[in-house]
XYZ file of C-alpha atoms in Angstrom:
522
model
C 0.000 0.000 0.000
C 3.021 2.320 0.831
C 4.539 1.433 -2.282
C 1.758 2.377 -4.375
C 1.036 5.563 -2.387
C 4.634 6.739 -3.236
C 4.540 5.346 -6.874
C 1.276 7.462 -7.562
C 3.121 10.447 -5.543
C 5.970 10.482 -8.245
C 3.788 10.151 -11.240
C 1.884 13.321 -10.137
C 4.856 15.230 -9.605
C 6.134 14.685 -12.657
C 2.914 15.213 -14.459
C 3.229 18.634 -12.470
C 6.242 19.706 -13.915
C 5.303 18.877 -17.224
C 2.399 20.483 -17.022
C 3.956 23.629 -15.757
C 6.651 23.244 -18.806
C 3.855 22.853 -21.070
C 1.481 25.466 -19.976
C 4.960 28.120 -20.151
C 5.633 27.407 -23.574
C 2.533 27.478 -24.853
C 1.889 30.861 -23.214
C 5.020 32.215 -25.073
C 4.161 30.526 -28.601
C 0.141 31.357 -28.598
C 1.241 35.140 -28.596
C -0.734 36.985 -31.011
C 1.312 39.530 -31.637
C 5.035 38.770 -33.760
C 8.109 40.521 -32.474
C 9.120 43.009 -35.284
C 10.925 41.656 -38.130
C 9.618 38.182 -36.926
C 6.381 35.866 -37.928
C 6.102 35.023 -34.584
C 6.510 36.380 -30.965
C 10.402 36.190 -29.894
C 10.911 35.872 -26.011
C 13.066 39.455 -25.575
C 15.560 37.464 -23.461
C 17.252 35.867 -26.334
C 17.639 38.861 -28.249
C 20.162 41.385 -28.521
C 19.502 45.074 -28.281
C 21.593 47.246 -30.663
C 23.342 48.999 -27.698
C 24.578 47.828 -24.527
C 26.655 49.648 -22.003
C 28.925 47.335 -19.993
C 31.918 47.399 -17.547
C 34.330 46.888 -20.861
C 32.487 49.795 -22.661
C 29.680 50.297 -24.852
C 28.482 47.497 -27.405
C 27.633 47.613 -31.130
C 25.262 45.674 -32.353
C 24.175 45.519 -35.853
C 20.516 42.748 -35.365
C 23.071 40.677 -33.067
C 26.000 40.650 -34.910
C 28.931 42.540 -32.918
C 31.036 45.310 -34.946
C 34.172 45.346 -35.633
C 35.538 47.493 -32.849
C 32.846 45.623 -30.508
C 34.357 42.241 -31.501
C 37.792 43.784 -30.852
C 36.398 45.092 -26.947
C 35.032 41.123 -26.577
C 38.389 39.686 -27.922
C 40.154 41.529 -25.511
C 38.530 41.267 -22.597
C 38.461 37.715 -23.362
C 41.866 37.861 -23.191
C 42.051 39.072 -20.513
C 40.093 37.546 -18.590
C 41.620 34.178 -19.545
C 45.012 35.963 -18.297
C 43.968 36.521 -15.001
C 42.143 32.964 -14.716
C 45.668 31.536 -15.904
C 47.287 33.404 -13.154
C 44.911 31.802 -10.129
C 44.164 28.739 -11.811
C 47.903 27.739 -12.072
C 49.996 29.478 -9.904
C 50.824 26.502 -7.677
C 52.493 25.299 -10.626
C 54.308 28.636 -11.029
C 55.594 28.560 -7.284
C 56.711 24.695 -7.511
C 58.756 26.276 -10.225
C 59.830 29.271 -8.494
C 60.934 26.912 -5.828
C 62.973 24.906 -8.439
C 65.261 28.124 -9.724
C 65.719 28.983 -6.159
C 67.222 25.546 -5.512
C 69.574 25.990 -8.500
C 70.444 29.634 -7.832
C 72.068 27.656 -4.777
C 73.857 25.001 -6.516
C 71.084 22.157 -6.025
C 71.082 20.887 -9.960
C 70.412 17.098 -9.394
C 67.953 15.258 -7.136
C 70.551 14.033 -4.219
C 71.801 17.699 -3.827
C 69.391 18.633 -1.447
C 69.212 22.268 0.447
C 69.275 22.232 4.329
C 68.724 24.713 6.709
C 71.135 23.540 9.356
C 71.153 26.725 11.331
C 66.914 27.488 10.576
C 65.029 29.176 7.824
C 66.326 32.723 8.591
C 64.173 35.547 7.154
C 67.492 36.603 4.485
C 65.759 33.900 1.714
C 62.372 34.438 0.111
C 60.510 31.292 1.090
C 56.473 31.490 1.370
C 55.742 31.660 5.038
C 58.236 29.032 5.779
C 58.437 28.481 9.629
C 61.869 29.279 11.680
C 60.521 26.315 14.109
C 62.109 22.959 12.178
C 64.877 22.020 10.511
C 64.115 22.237 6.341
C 65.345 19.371 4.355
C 64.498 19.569 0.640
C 64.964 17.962 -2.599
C 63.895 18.630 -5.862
C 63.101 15.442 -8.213
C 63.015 15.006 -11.823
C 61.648 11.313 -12.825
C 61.976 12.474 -16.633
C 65.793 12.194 -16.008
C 65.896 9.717 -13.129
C 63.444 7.691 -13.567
C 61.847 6.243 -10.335
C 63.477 7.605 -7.768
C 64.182 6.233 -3.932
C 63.652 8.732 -1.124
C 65.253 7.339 2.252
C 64.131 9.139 5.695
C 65.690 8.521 8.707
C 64.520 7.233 11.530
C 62.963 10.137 13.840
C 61.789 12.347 10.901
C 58.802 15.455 12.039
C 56.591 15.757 8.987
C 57.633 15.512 5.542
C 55.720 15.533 2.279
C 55.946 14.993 -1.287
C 54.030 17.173 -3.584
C 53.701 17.310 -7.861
C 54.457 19.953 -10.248
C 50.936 21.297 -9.635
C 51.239 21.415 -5.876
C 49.249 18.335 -5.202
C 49.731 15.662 -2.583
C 52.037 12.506 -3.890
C 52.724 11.126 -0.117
C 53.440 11.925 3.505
C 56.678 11.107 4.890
C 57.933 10.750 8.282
C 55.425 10.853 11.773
C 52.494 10.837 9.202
C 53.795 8.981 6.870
C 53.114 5.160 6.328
C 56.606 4.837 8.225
C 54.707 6.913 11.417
C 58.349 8.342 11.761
C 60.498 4.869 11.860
C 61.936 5.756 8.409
C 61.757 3.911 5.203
C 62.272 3.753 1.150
C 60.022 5.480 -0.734
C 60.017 4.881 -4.074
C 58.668 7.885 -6.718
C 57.563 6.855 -9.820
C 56.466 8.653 -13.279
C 53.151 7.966 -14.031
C 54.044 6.918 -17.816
C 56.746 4.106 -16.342
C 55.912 1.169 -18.228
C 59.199 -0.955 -16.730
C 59.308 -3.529 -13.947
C 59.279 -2.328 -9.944
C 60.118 -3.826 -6.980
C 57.836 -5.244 -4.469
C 55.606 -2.184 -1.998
C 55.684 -3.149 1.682
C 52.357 -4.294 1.641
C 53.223 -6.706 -0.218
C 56.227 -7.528 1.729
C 58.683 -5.316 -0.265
C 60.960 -2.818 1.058
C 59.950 0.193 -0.975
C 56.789 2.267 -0.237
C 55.394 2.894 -3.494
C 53.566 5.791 -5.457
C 53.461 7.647 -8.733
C 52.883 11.013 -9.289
C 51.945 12.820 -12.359
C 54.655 15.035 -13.190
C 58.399 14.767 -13.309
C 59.708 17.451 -11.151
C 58.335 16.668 -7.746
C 59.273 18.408 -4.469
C 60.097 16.701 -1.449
C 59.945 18.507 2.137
C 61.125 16.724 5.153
C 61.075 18.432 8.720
C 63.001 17.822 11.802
C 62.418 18.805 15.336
C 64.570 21.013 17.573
C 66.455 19.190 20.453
C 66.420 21.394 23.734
C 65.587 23.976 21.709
C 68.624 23.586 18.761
C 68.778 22.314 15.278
C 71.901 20.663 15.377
C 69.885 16.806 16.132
C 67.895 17.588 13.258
C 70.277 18.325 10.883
C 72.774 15.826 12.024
C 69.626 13.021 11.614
C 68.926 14.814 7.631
C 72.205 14.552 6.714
C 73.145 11.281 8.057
C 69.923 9.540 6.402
C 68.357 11.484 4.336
C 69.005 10.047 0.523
C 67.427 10.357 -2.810
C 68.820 8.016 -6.034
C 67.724 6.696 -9.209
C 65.993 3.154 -8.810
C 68.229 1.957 -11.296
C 71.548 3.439 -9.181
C 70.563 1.537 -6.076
C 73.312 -0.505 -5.881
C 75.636 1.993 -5.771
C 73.897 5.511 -5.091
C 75.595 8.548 -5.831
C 76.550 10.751 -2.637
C 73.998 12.951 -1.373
C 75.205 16.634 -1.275
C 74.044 19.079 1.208
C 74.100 22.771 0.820
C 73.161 24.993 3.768
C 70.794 27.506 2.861
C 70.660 29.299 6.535
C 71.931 32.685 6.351
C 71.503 33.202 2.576
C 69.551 35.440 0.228
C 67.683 33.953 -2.391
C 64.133 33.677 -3.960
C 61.454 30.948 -4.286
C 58.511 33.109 -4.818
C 56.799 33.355 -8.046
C 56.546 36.321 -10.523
C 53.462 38.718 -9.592
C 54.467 40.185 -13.233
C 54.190 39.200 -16.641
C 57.504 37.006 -15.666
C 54.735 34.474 -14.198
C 53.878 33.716 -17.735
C 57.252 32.690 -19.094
C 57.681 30.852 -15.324
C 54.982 28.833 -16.418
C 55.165 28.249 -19.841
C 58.824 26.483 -18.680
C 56.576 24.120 -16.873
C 54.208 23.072 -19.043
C 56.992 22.233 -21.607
C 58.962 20.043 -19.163
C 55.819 18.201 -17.725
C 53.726 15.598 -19.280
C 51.268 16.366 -21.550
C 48.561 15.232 -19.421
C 50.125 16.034 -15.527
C 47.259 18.748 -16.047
C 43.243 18.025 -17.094
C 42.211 19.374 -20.655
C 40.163 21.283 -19.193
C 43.121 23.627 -17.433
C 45.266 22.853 -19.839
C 43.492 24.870 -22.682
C 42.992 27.663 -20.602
C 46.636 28.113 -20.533
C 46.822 27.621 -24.344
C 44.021 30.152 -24.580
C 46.682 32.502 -23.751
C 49.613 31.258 -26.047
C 51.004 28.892 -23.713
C 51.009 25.294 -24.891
C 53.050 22.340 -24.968
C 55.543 21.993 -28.010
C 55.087 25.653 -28.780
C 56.987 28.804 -28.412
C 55.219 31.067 -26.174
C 55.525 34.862 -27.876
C 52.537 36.704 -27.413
C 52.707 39.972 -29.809
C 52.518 43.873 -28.277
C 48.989 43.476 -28.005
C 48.580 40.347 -26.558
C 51.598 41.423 -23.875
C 50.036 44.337 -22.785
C 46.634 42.865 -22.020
C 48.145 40.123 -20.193
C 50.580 42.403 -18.209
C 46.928 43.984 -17.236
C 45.620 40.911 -16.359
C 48.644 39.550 -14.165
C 48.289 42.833 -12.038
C 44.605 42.186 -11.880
C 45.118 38.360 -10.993
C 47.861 39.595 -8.403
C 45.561 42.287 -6.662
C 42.719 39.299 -6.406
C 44.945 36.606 -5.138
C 45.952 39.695 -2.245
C 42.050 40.025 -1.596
C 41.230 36.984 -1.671
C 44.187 36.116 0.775
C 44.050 39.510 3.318
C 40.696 40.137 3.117
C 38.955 36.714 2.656
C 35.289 36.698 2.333
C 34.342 33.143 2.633
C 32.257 33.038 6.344
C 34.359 29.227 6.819
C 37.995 31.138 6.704
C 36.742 32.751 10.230
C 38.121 30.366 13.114
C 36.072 31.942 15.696
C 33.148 34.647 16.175
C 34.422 37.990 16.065
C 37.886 37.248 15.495
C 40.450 37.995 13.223
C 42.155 34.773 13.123
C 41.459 32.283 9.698
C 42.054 28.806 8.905
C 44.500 28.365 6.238
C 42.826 24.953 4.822
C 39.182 26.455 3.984
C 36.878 23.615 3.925
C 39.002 21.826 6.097
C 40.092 19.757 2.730
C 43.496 19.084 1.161
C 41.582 18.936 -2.692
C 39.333 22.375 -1.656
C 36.504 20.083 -2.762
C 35.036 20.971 0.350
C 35.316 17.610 1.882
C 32.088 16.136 -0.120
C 33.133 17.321 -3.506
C 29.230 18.516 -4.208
C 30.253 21.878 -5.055
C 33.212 21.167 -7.181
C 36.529 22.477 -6.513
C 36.860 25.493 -4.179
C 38.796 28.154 -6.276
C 39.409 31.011 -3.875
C 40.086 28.777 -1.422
C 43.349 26.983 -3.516
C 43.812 30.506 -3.921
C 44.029 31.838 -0.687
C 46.345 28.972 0.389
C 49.233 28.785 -2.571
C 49.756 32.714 -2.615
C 51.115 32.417 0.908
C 52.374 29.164 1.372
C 53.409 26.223 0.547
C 53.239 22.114 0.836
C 50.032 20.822 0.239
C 49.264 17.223 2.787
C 46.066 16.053 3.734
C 47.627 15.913 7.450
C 47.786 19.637 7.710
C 43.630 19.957 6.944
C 42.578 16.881 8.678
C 42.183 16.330 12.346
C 44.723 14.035 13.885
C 45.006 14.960 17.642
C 48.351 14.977 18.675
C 50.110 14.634 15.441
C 50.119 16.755 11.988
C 50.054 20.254 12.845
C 47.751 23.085 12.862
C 47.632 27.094 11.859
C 45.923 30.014 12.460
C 46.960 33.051 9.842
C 45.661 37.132 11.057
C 46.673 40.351 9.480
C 44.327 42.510 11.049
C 44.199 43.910 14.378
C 41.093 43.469 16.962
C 39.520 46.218 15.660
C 40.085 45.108 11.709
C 42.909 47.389 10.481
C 45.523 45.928 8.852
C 48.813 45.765 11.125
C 50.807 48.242 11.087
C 54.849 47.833 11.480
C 54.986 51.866 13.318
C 52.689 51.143 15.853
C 52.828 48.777 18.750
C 50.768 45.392 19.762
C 50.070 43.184 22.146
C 48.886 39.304 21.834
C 47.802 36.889 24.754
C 48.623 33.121 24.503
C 46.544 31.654 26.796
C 48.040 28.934 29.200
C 47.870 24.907 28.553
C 48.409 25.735 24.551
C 47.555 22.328 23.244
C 50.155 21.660 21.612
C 51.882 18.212 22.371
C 55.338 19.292 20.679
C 55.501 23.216 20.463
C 53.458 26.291 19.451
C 55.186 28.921 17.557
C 54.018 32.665 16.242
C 55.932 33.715 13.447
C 55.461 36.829 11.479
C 55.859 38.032 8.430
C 55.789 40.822 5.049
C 52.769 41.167 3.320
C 54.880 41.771 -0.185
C 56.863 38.935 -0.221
C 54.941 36.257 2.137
C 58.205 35.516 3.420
C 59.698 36.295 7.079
C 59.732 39.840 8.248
C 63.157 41.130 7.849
C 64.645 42.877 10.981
C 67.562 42.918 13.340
C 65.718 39.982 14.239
C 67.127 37.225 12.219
C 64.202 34.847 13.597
C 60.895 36.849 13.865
C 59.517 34.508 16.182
C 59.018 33.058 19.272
C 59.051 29.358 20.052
C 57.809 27.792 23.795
C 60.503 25.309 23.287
C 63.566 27.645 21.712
C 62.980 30.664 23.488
C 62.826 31.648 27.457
C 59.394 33.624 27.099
C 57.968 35.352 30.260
C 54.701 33.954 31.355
C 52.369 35.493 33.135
C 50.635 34.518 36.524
C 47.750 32.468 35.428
C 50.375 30.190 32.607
C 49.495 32.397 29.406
C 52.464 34.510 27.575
C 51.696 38.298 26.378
C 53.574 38.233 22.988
C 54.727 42.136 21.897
C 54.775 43.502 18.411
C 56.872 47.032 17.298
C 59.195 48.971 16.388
C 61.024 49.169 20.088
C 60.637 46.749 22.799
C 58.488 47.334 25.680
C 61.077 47.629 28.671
C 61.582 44.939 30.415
C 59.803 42.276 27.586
C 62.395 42.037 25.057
C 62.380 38.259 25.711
C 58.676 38.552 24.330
C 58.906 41.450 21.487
C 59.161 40.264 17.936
C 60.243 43.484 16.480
C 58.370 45.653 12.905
C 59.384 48.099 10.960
C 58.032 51.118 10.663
C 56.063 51.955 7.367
C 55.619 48.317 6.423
C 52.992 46.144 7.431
C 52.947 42.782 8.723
C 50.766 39.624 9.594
C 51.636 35.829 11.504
C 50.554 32.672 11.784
C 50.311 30.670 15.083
C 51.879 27.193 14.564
C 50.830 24.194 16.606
C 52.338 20.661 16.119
C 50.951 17.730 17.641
C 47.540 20.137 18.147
C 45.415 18.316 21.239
C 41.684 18.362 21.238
C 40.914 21.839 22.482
C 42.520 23.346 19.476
C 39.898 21.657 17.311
C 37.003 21.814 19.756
C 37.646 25.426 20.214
C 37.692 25.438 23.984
C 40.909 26.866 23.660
C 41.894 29.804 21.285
C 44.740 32.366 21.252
C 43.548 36.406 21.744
C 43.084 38.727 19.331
C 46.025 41.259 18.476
C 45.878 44.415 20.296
C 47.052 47.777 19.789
C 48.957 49.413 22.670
C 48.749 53.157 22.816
């Protein structure tokens, strides 16, 4: 009886909606009256009018055919638009690359020369809001030229990940890793490797296997200070840390470590028309397909395609010089003054998530909405490393950030005046909690006299307060008597920070706990 009920429900329905369907479009074609120049009546919204004013200027029309000079206004805004699209549709490919020339500029050519920051990522280098709380250990691979390649981490490795040419997530490494921080082989592989492989661990091999889609492929590995030093850390990296061709196993070449502490260079992408040529270098190294169609042509919309020389003419320059600036001022709105309600951690607050959606893939974590643009967006133009264990919750492992660049009262921060921010006692953190900060230009460290602008609960001696929190102090001059607490500005620039927490405990992601809201002190 209930099945019949329901069966008689849907047939009604539907005979609804037809009906409904039917009765519109017979009320539009039983008008008696034609549209002019027509035998019958024309619904007006599928027309054209002769004139139309628009953002881009006014259109020409001659009955719906664009003029010339209108055509030309369409073209180019087309062009433009597809410019700026190109820009935040692709620039974590552009920073993976960025990364890649910084590597070079250092001496790191080949795969097992690998940079190191034995002394801490100093704020001298240009390195997307890289942390001064672990010891960096990076490598850069290229499975075109090597092949498969073997990653060994040591034993006692923090977080380490590897991500593709596009930014995305290959595999964890390390404490959440599928070695949970005992160490192990990884083994890299091209997706277009046709040859034999050795056994994966699950099935009793030695190797933990996985293939990404591109060739160059970064690999970020993390170790954790010792009573407060590096020198553990980096002893640990460059002890074990190794990366070799598959096919050199038997005799690997010598890993080579440069130390990049203490040195100037850049791994930030072009906000010019630079980013163009940055990218066009890695579509023609990459696979043809490391990239959907669907992306892929919108960066050959623009003159950029595999196998081809990209050489845009004057015109075609100057409207994508427009649209890089455009595509650069959106990425900064989108990333300092977010609009998505989800990027606010907690009422009233100026502190955001980094991971909107709480989802490594921004697909929102059910994928009903389709990929989360602004929110890609708002991560890759001010950092870096892309792991699922960063956006998921895993209580007492991964780690966990909080990004502000506005004070309590919503102006941006500003390096001339002075601030004040409360850490609350019993952070849950299970290995440290750090708040670094850093320049809204280049998304890198804040350069000072302070080599580190930072402060670490495990590197540095902070003064606590009474009831267990810490008052943190931002400015140009320390408050007397709290220079162990002052992280200092400069004076005409602004700034913004991130609270770190690794191995975040459960009132981090129940809330119960949260840090206070940046303060100006008159």
């Amino acid at each position: 009886m209930m099945i019949r009920h329901k069966t008689s429900l849907a047939i009604m329905t539907f005979l609804s909606a037809v009906s409904i369907q039917y009765s519109y479009a017979q009320k539009t074609l039983d008008a008696t009256v034609p549209t002019h120049g027509f035998n019958t009546f024309i619904p007006e919204d599928i027309l054209t009018p002769d004139k139309i004013h628009t953002r881009i200027g006014t259109l020409n029309f001659i009955d719906g055919v664009p003029t010339k000079e209108t055509a030309k206004l369409a073209f180019d805004n087309l062009d433009f638009v597809r410019g700026v699209e190109v820009f935040l549709s692709l620039m974590p490919a552009a920073s993976i690359e960025a990364i890649r020339r910084g590597n070079i500029a250092l001496g790191a050519t080949k795969s097992n020369q690998a940079t190191i920051y034995d002394q801490l990522a100093d704020s001298n280098p240009l390195l997307l809001t890289a942390n001064t709380d672990t010891v960096y250990a990076f490598s850069m691979l290229d499975l075109e030229t090597d092949g498969p390649t073997v990653v060994e981490v040591p034993p006692g490795s923090g977080p380490g990940t590897v991500n593709d040419a596009f930014f995305r997530f290959v595999v964890d490494m390390g404490v959440p890793g599928p070695d949970r921080g005992r160490g192990g082989k990884y083994l890299i592989v091209p997706s277009d490797y046709m040859g034999n492989l050795p056994k994966d661990v699950r099935n009793g091999g030695e190797y933990y296997i996985t293939r990404s889609p591109s060739y160059v492929n970064i690999v970020v590995l993390r170790g954790f200070l010792v009573d407060g030093k590096p020198d553990a850390a980096s002893k640990m990296f460059r002890d074990g840390f190794k990366v070799y061709p598959l096919s050199k196993a038997d005799n690997p070449p010598k890993m080579e470590f440069i130390n990049s502490s203490k040195k100037a260079f850049n791994t930030v992408h072009a906000n010019n028309f630079e980013f163009y040529n940055e990218l066009n270098n890695v579509i023609q190294k990459e696979p043809v397909d490391f990239i959907d169609p669907e992306i892929r042509g919108l960066a050959a919309s623009i003159g950029i395609s595999k196998g081809k020389k990209f050489d845009p003419d004057k015109r075609m320059k100057a409207i994508l010089t427009d649209a890089v600036a455009t595509g650069n001022a959106t990425a900064r709105a989108i990333s300092f003054h977010n609009r998505d309600p989800r990027s606010v951690l907690y009422p009233n607050s100026q502190w955001r998530t980094s991971f909107i959606g709480d989802d490594y893939l921004w697909l929102g974590g059910d994928g009903l909405a389709g990929r989360d643009l602004d929110a890609r967006t708002s991560f890759f133009y001010v950092a870096t490393v892309n792991t699922p264990s960063m956006a998921a919750k895993s209580v007492g492992s991964g780690s966990q950030y909080a990004i502000a660049s506005a004070d309590k009262m919503g102006a941006p921060l500003n390096g001339s005046k002075n601030y004040r921010l409360n850490i609350p006692g019993n952070v849950p953190a299970n290995d440290f909690w750090s708040v670094v900060i850093y320049d809204p230009q280049t998304r890198s460290e804040l350069q000072t006299s302070q080599p580190f602008p930072s402060k670490n609960n495990k590197r540095d001696k902070l003064i606590a307060n009474q009831d267990g929190s810490v008052d943190l102090f931002f400015g140009p001059k320390s408050p007397k008597g709290k220079e162990a607490n002052w992280m200092q500005t400069v004076p005409g620039k602004g700034w913004f920070t991130i609270i770190r927490l690794y191995g975040p405990l459960e009132p981090w992601f129940d809330k119960t706990w949260k840090p206070g809201e940046i303060e100006e002190v008159k």
